[in-house]
């Protein structure tokens, strides 16, 4: 049995690398593209790095509807407005 070591071109760095040392992904048009392990590690750490923030649901209160809810966008689920929405924990004592 013969193992052929074919070489492909990494789509990020355009260097020829061994096909066994690559990650195969599909492009937008459906053609396979290959990424070398070095570029994959760099892209993976940069993708999940410090710059990315995941939105967190905050407690909100709509003054128009008098409704407490949690939302990422701050849009009231009843009136679909966000002009009178206050983000933060609002208690009854704060309203009096």
Coordinates of N, CA, C and O in Angstrom, one line a residue, residues 10-89:
X10 N -2.5 26.5 1.0 CA -3.3 27.1 2.0 C -3.9 28.4 1.5 O -3.3 29.2 0.9
X11 N -5.2 28.6 1.7 CA -5.9 29.7 1.2 C -5.6 31.0 1.9 O -5.9 32.1 1.4
X12 N -5.1 30.9 3.1 CA -4.7 32.1 3.9 C -3.3 32.6 3.6 O -3.1 33.8 3.2
X13 N -2.3 31.8 3.7 CA -0.9 32.2 3.5 C -0.4 31.9 2.1 O 0.7 32.3 1.8
X14 N -1.1 31.1 1.3 CA -0.7 30.7 -0.1 C 0.6 29.9 -0.1 O 1.3 30.0 -1.1
X15 N 0.9 29.2 0.9 CA 2.1 28.3 1.0 C 1.7 26.9 0.7 O 0.6 26.4 1.2
X16 N 2.5 26.2 -0.1 CA 2.1 24.7 -0.3 C 2.4 23.9 1.0 O 3.5 24.1 1.5
X17 N 1.5 23.2 1.4 CA 1.6 22.4 2.6 C 1.1 20.9 2.4 O 0.4 20.7 1.4
X18 N 1.5 20.0 3.2 CA 1.1 18.7 3.1 C -0.5 18.6 3.4 O -1.0 19.2 4.3
X19 N -1.2 17.8 2.6 CA -2.6 17.8 2.7 C -3.1 17.2 4.1 O -4.1 17.5 4.6
X20 N -2.2 16.3 4.7 CA -2.6 15.7 5.9 C -2.5 16.7 7.1 O -3.0 16.5 8.2
X21 N -1.8 17.8 6.9 CA -1.6 18.8 7.9 C -2.5 20.0 7.7 O -2.2 21.1 8.2
X22 N -3.6 19.8 7.1 CA -4.5 21.0 6.8 C -5.9 20.7 7.3 O -6.3 19.5 7.7
X23 N -6.7 21.7 7.4 CA -8.1 21.6 7.8 C -8.9 21.9 6.5 O -8.7 23.0 5.9
X24 N -9.8 21.0 6.1 CA -10.6 21.2 4.9 C -11.9 21.9 5.3 O -12.7 21.4 6.1
X25 N -12.2 23.0 4.6 CA -13.5 23.7 4.8 C -14.1 24.0 3.5 O -13.4 24.0 2.4
X26 N -15.4 24.2 3.4 CA -16.1 24.6 2.2 C -16.1 26.1 2.0 O -16.4 26.8 3.0
X27 N -15.9 26.5 0.8 CA -16.0 28.0 0.6 C -17.5 28.3 0.3 O -18.4 27.5 0.3
X28 N -17.8 29.6 0.0 CA -19.1 30.0 -0.2 C -19.7 29.4 -1.5 O -20.9 29.2 -1.6
X29 N -18.9 29.2 -2.5 CA -19.4 28.6 -3.7 C -19.4 27.0 -3.7 O -19.7 26.4 -4.7
X30 N -19.0 26.4 -2.6 CA -19.1 25.0 -2.4 C -17.8 24.2 -2.7 O -17.7 23.0 -2.5
X31 N -16.8 24.9 -3.2 CA -15.5 24.3 -3.5 C -14.7 24.0 -2.2 O -14.8 24.9 -1.3
X32 N -14.0 22.9 -2.1 CA -13.2 22.7 -0.8 C -12.0 23.7 -0.8 O -11.4 23.9 -1.9
X33 N -11.6 24.1 0.3 CA -10.4 24.9 0.5 C -9.7 24.4 1.7 O -10.3 23.9 2.7
X34 N -8.4 24.6 1.7 CA -7.5 24.0 2.7 C -6.8 25.1 3.5 O -6.4 26.1 2.9
X35 N -6.7 24.9 4.8 CA -6.0 25.9 5.7 C -5.0 25.1 6.5 O -5.3 24.1 7.1
X36 N -3.8 25.6 6.5 CA -2.7 25.0 7.2 C -2.9 25.1 8.7 O -3.6 26.0 9.2
X37 N -2.3 24.2 9.4 CA -2.5 24.2 10.9 C -2.0 25.5 11.6 O -2.6 25.9 12.6
X38 N -0.9 26.1 11.0 CA -0.4 27.3 11.6 C -1.5 28.5 11.5 O -1.8 29.2 12.4
X39 N -2.0 28.6 10.3 CA -3.0 29.7 10.1 C -4.3 29.4 10.8 O -5.0 30.3 11.3
X40 N -4.6 28.1 10.9 CA -5.8 27.7 11.7 C -5.7 28.1 13.2 O -6.6 28.6 13.8
X41 N -4.5 27.9 13.8 CA -4.3 28.2 15.2 C -4.3 29.7 15.4 O -4.9 30.2 16.3
X42 N -3.7 30.5 14.4 CA -3.8 31.9 14.5 C -5.2 32.5 14.4 O -5.6 33.4 15.2
X43 N -5.9 32.0 13.4 CA -7.3 32.5 13.2 C -8.2 32.1 14.4 O -9.0 32.9 14.8
X44 N -8.0 30.9 14.9 CA -8.8 30.4 16.0 C -8.6 31.3 17.3 O -9.6 31.7 17.9
X45 N -7.4 31.6 17.6 CA -7.2 32.4 18.8 C -7.6 33.9 18.5 O -8.1 34.5 19.4
X46 N -7.4 34.4 17.3 CA -7.8 35.7 17.1 C -9.4 35.8 17.0 O -9.9 36.9 17.4
X47 N -10.0 34.8 16.6 CA -11.5 34.8 16.5 C -12.1 34.9 17.9 O -13.1 35.6 18.1
X48 N -11.6 34.2 18.8 CA -12.2 34.1 20.2 C -11.4 35.0 21.1 O -11.4 34.8 22.3
X49 N -10.7 36.0 20.6 CA -9.8 36.8 21.5 C -10.6 37.8 22.3 O -11.8 37.8 22.4
X50 N -9.9 38.8 22.8 CA -10.4 39.8 23.7 C -11.5 40.7 23.1 O -12.4 41.2 23.7
X51 N -11.4 41.0 21.8 CA -12.2 42.0 21.2 C -13.7 41.6 21.1 O -14.6 42.4 20.9
X52 N -14.0 40.3 21.2 CA -15.4 39.9 21.0 C -16.1 39.9 22.3 O -15.7 39.4 23.3
X53 N -17.3 40.6 22.3 CA -18.1 40.6 23.5 C -19.4 40.0 23.2 O -20.1 40.3 22.2
X54 N -19.9 39.1 24.1 CA -21.2 38.5 23.9 C -22.2 39.3 24.6 O -22.0 39.6 25.8
X55 N -23.3 39.7 24.0 CA -24.3 40.5 24.7 C -25.0 39.7 25.8 O -25.3 38.5 25.6
X56 N -25.2 40.3 26.9 CA -25.8 39.7 28.1 C -27.1 40.3 28.3 O -27.3 41.5 28.1
X57 N -28.1 39.5 28.7 CA -29.4 40.0 29.0 C -29.4 40.9 30.2 O -28.8 40.5 31.3
X58 N -29.9 42.0 30.1 CA -30.0 43.0 31.3 C -31.4 43.1 31.7 O -32.4 43.0 30.9
X59 N -31.6 43.4 33.0 CA -32.9 43.6 33.5 C -33.4 45.0 33.1 O -32.6 46.0 33.2
X60 N -34.6 45.1 32.6 CA -35.1 46.4 32.0 C -36.5 46.6 32.6 O -37.2 45.7 33.0
X61 N -36.9 47.9 32.5 CA -38.2 48.3 32.9 C -38.7 49.3 31.9 O -38.1 50.3 31.6
X62 N -39.9 49.1 31.3 CA -40.6 50.0 30.4 C -41.5 50.9 31.2 O -42.4 50.4 31.8
X63 N -41.3 52.2 31.1 CA -42.1 53.1 31.8 C -43.5 53.3 31.2 O -44.5 53.6 31.8
X64 N -43.6 53.0 29.9 CA -44.8 53.1 29.2 C -45.8 52.0 29.5 O -46.9 52.2 29.8
X65 N -45.3 50.8 29.6 CA -46.1 49.6 29.8 C -46.1 49.2 31.3 O -46.8 48.3 31.7
X66 N -45.1 49.7 32.1 CA -44.9 49.3 33.5 C -44.6 47.8 33.6 O -45.2 47.1 34.3
X67 N -43.7 47.4 32.7 CA -43.4 46.0 32.6 C -41.9 45.7 32.9 O -41.0 46.4 32.3
X68 N -41.6 44.7 33.7 CA -40.2 44.3 34.0 C -39.9 43.1 33.0 O -40.7 42.2 32.9
X69 N -38.7 43.2 32.4 CA -38.3 42.1 31.5 C -36.8 42.1 31.4 O -36.1 43.0 31.8
X70 N -36.3 41.0 30.8 CA -34.8 40.9 30.5 C -34.7 40.9 29.0 O -35.4 40.2 28.3
X71 N -33.7 41.7 28.5 CA -33.5 41.8 27.1 C -32.0 42.1 26.8 O -31.3 42.8 27.6
X72 N -31.6 41.7 25.6 CA -30.2 42.0 25.2 C -30.3 43.3 24.4 O -29.3 44.1 24.5
X73 N -31.4 43.6 23.7 CA -31.4 44.8 22.9 C -32.1 46.0 23.6 O -31.9 47.1 23.2
X74 N -32.8 45.8 24.7 CA -33.5 46.8 25.4 C -34.8 47.2 24.7 O -35.4 48.3 25.0
X75 N -35.4 46.4 23.9 CA -36.6 46.6 23.2 C -37.8 46.0 24.0 O -37.7 44.8 24.3
X76 N -38.8 46.8 24.3 CA -39.9 46.3 25.1 C -40.7 45.2 24.3 O -41.1 45.5 23.1
X77 N -41.0 44.1 24.8 CA -41.8 43.1 24.1 C -43.2 43.4 23.9 O -43.9 42.9 23.0
X78 N -43.8 44.3 24.7 CA -45.2 44.7 24.6 C -45.4 45.8 23.6 O -46.2 45.7 22.7
X79 N -44.7 47.0 23.7 CA -44.9 48.1 22.9 C -43.9 48.2 21.7 O -44.0 49.1 20.9
X80 N -42.9 47.4 21.7 CA -41.8 47.4 20.7 C -41.1 48.8 20.6 O -40.7 49.2 19.5
X81 N -41.0 49.5 21.7 CA -40.3 50.7 21.7 C -39.1 50.6 22.7 O -39.1 49.8 23.6
X82 N -38.1 51.5 22.6 CA -37.1 51.5 23.6 C -36.7 52.9 24.0 O -35.7 53.2 24.7
X83 N -37.6 53.9 23.8 CA -37.4 55.2 24.2 C -37.6 55.4 25.7 O -37.0 56.3 26.3
X84 N -38.5 54.7 26.3 CA -38.8 54.8 27.7 C -38.4 53.6 28.5 O -38.9 53.3 29.6
X85 N -37.4 52.9 28.0 CA -36.9 51.7 28.7 C -35.7 52.0 29.5 O -34.8 52.7 29.0
X86 N -35.7 51.6 30.8 CA -34.6 51.9 31.7 C -33.9 50.5 31.9 O -34.5 49.6 32.3
X87 N -32.6 50.5 31.7 CA -31.8 49.3 32.0 C -31.3 49.4 33.4 O -30.9 50.4 33.8
X88 N -31.3 48.2 34.0 CA -30.9 48.1 35.4 C -32.0 47.6 36.3 O -33.1 47.4 35.9
X89 N -31.6 47.2 37.5 CA -32.6 46.6 38.4 C -33.4 47.8 39.0 O -32.9 48.6 39.8

